[in-house]
């Protein structure tokens, strides 16, 4: 059973405890729900989460952009998301990143993680038309690694991952990278898992169905794919996200997983990767220059 406990606040006082069993949603977009418009943001009620079997959700600032300079939808700002997650001990923030406004994005990531205990960085790469290895993505990877939080990257449909994932994972070995992609390739997933220990995968219901269908085809063709390795990927690397779908539908899909893989997919992996049961660390970065000046002062 999964237990989610909001950790000690930055002031040292214990926040209200919410102990629940259920799924962790790593692709929760508040602007996509409720159905009658998501702004201004209205957090889900405790009863709604309990009824859907959701223990906690990671809240992304936005999932769509219409142009280079439109970082978020006009109504959704960092402060909106902060207020959103402060409404419940079962909601955790993901700081947005805009590769076309790097300086401001990095500043807001530091503020969100260091001051408001956001648990990661989120970028909807498809909305910017960039590749995973584009130079404008590197400040996000570097900042997330510096702050010791994962980065969630939503990739475009059909995006080829040949070498790109391995390159980023190798450049930032200390960074946990969570990839989400419509219509993922099981071959890409298995290749990345085999070569990159710090890469994870967020799958919604449609993505999981596609992966399982591809795997069934590989198994029936006897291509040498190992069922043990495939099971290991789900038990250690994959996690669930609603990705805009209503929880009442997304959680109750008939997922063809073993009990061990199901527990890891819905609960354990997200809890571990995003450290949801851990108190906030001292993630405010200090530059090398600051360290040297501080040492000279002492």
Coordinates of C-alpha atoms in Angstrom, one line a residue, residues 43-255:
X43 CA -8.0 21.8 -7.2
X44 CA -9.6 18.4 -7.0
X45 CA -11.4 17.8 -3.7
X46 CA -10.2 15.1 -1.3
X47 CA -13.4 13.2 -2.1
X48 CA -12.7 13.3 -5.8
X49 CA -9.2 12.0 -5.4
X50 CA -10.3 9.2 -3.0
X51 CA -13.2 8.2 -5.3
X52 CA -10.8 7.9 -8.2
X53 CA -8.2 6.0 -6.3
X54 CA -5.6 8.8 -6.6
X55 CA -3.2 9.3 -3.8
X56 CA -1.2 12.2 -5.2
X57 CA -0.7 14.2 -8.4
X58 CA 2.2 16.1 -9.8
X59 CA 0.9 19.4 -11.3
X60 CA 2.4 20.8 -14.4
X61 CA 2.0 24.6 -15.0
X62 CA 0.6 24.1 -18.5
X63 CA 0.6 21.6 -21.4
X64 CA 0.1 23.9 -24.4
X65 CA 1.8 26.9 -26.0
X66 CA 0.7 28.8 -29.0
X67 CA 3.9 30.7 -29.9
X68 CA 7.6 31.1 -28.8
X69 CA 6.9 33.9 -26.4
X70 CA 3.7 32.6 -24.9
X71 CA 5.3 30.6 -22.0
X72 CA 2.0 29.6 -20.4
X73 CA -1.6 30.1 -21.1
X74 CA -2.5 33.7 -20.1
X75 CA -4.3 32.6 -16.9
X76 CA -1.9 30.0 -15.6
X77 CA 1.2 31.4 -13.8
X78 CA 3.7 30.0 -11.3
X79 CA 1.8 31.6 -8.4
X80 CA -1.4 29.9 -9.6
X81 CA 0.2 26.5 -9.4
X82 CA 1.7 27.3 -6.0
X83 CA -1.7 28.2 -4.6
X84 CA -3.1 25.1 -6.3
X85 CA -0.7 22.7 -4.6
X86 CA -0.9 24.5 -1.3
X87 CA -4.6 23.6 -1.2
X88 CA -3.9 20.0 -0.6
X89 CA -1.0 18.0 0.9
X90 CA -1.5 15.5 -1.9
X91 CA -0.6 17.8 -4.8
X92 CA 3.0 18.6 -5.8
X93 CA 4.3 21.1 -8.3
X94 CA 6.4 20.8 -11.5
X95 CA 8.1 24.0 -12.6
X96 CA 7.7 25.0 -16.2
X97 CA 10.5 25.7 -18.6
X98 CA 10.6 27.8 -21.7
X99 CA 13.7 27.3 -23.9
X100 CA 12.9 30.7 -25.7
X101 CA 13.2 32.6 -22.4
X102 CA 16.0 30.8 -20.6
X103 CA 17.0 33.3 -18.0
X104 CA 13.5 33.9 -16.7
X105 CA 12.7 30.2 -16.8
X106 CA 15.8 29.2 -14.8
X107 CA 15.0 31.9 -12.2
X108 CA 11.5 30.6 -11.8
X109 CA 12.7 27.0 -11.5
X110 CA 15.0 28.0 -8.7
X111 CA 12.2 29.9 -7.0
X112 CA 9.7 27.1 -7.4
X113 CA 12.0 24.3 -6.2
X114 CA 13.9 26.3 -3.6
X115 CA 11.1 28.2 -2.0
X116 CA 7.9 26.3 -2.8
X117 CA 9.1 22.7 -2.8
X118 CA 8.2 21.9 -6.4
X119 CA 9.3 18.3 -7.0
X120 CA 10.6 18.6 -10.6
X121 CA 10.8 20.5 -13.9
X122 CA 8.4 20.1 -16.8
X123 CA 8.7 20.9 -20.4
X124 CA 6.3 20.2 -23.2
X125 CA 8.9 19.8 -25.9
X126 CA 6.4 19.3 -28.7
X127 CA 5.0 22.8 -28.1
X128 CA 8.4 24.4 -28.9
X129 CA 9.4 22.3 -32.0
X130 CA 12.8 21.4 -30.5
X131 CA 14.8 18.2 -30.3
X132 CA 15.7 16.7 -27.0
X133 CA 19.4 17.6 -27.6
X134 CA 18.8 21.2 -28.7
X135 CA 21.3 23.5 -27.0
X136 CA 18.3 25.5 -25.5
X137 CA 17.3 22.5 -23.5
X138 CA 20.6 22.2 -21.7
X139 CA 20.0 24.9 -19.1
X140 CA 16.9 23.0 -18.0
X141 CA 18.8 19.8 -17.6
X142 CA 21.6 21.5 -15.8
X143 CA 19.4 23.4 -13.4
X144 CA 17.3 20.3 -12.6
X145 CA 20.5 18.3 -11.9
X146 CA 21.9 21.2 -9.8
X147 CA 18.7 21.2 -7.7
X148 CA 18.5 17.4 -7.5
X149 CA 15.0 17.1 -9.0
X150 CA 13.8 15.1 -12.0
X151 CA 12.8 16.6 -15.3
X152 CA 9.7 15.5 -17.1
X153 CA 9.8 15.9 -20.9
X154 CA 6.7 15.4 -23.1
X155 CA 8.0 14.5 -26.5
X156 CA 6.3 14.9 -29.9
X157 CA 4.5 11.9 -31.4
X158 CA 6.8 9.9 -33.5
X159 CA 10.0 11.5 -32.2
X160 CA 13.0 9.3 -32.9
X161 CA 15.1 8.8 -29.8
X162 CA 18.1 7.2 -31.5
X163 CA 21.1 8.4 -29.5
X164 CA 19.4 11.5 -28.1
X165 CA 18.3 10.0 -24.8
X166 CA 21.6 8.2 -24.3
X167 CA 23.5 11.5 -25.0
X168 CA 21.5 13.5 -22.5
X169 CA 21.6 10.7 -19.9
X170 CA 25.4 10.6 -20.3
X171 CA 25.8 14.3 -20.1
X172 CA 23.8 14.5 -16.9
X173 CA 24.2 11.1 -15.2
X174 CA 23.0 12.5 -11.8
X175 CA 19.7 13.7 -13.4
X176 CA 16.5 11.6 -13.4
X177 CA 14.8 12.1 -16.8
X178 CA 11.2 11.1 -17.2
X179 CA 10.0 10.9 -20.8
X180 CA 6.4 11.0 -21.9
X181 CA 5.5 10.4 -25.6
X182 CA 2.4 9.6 -27.5
X183 CA 2.6 6.3 -29.4
X184 CA 6.0 5.3 -27.9
X185 CA 8.1 2.6 -29.5
X186 CA 8.7 -0.4 -27.3
X187 CA 12.1 -0.8 -29.0
X188 CA 13.1 2.7 -28.0
X189 CA 11.9 2.1 -24.5
X190 CA 13.9 -1.1 -24.1
X191 CA 17.0 0.4 -25.7
X192 CA 16.9 3.5 -23.4
X193 CA 16.3 1.3 -20.3
X194 CA 19.2 -0.9 -21.2
X195 CA 21.7 1.9 -21.7
X196 CA 20.5 4.7 -19.4
X197 CA 20.0 4.0 -15.7
X198 CA 18.7 7.5 -15.0
X199 CA 15.9 7.4 -17.7
X200 CA 12.2 6.7 -16.8
X201 CA 9.0 6.6 -18.7
X202 CA 5.6 8.2 -18.0
X203 CA 2.7 6.4 -19.8
X204 CA -0.9 7.3 -20.1
X205 CA -3.5 4.6 -20.9
X206 CA -3.2 4.9 -24.6
X207 CA 0.7 4.8 -24.5
X208 CA 0.6 1.7 -22.3
X209 CA -1.8 0.0 -24.6
X210 CA 0.5 0.6 -27.6
X211 CA 3.5 -0.6 -25.7
X212 CA 1.8 -3.8 -24.6
X213 CA 0.5 -4.4 -28.2
X214 CA 4.0 -4.0 -29.6
X215 CA 5.5 -6.3 -26.9
X216 CA 2.9 -9.0 -27.7
X217 CA 4.0 -8.8 -31.4
X218 CA 7.7 -9.1 -30.4
X219 CA 7.0 -12.0 -28.2
X220 CA 5.0 -13.9 -30.8
X221 CA 7.6 -13.4 -33.4
X222 CA 10.3 -14.8 -31.0
X223 CA 12.8 -12.0 -31.8
X224 CA 14.8 -12.8 -28.7
X225 CA 13.2 -10.1 -26.5
X226 CA 13.4 -11.1 -22.9
X227 CA 10.1 -11.1 -21.0
X228 CA 12.1 -10.8 -17.7
X229 CA 13.7 -7.6 -18.9
X230 CA 10.4 -6.2 -20.1
X231 CA 8.9 -6.9 -16.7
X232 CA 11.9 -5.3 -15.1
X233 CA 11.3 -2.1 -17.1
X234 CA 7.8 -1.7 -15.7
X235 CA 8.8 -2.6 -12.2
X236 CA 11.6 -0.1 -12.1
X237 CA 11.3 2.5 -14.8
X238 CA 7.6 3.2 -15.8
X239 CA 5.0 5.3 -14.1
X240 CA 1.4 6.4 -14.8
X241 CA 0.0 9.7 -15.9
X242 CA -3.6 10.7 -16.7
X243 CA -2.4 13.2 -19.3
X244 CA -5.6 15.2 -19.3
X245 CA -8.1 12.4 -19.0
X246 CA -10.6 12.2 -16.2
X247 CA -9.3 10.1 -13.3
X248 CA -12.5 8.1 -13.1
X249 CA -11.7 6.8 -16.6
X250 CA -7.9 6.8 -16.6
X251 CA -7.3 4.8 -13.4
X252 CA -9.9 2.1 -14.1
X253 CA -8.6 1.1 -17.5
X254 CA -7.9 -2.7 -17.8
X255 CA -4.1 -2.6 -17.4

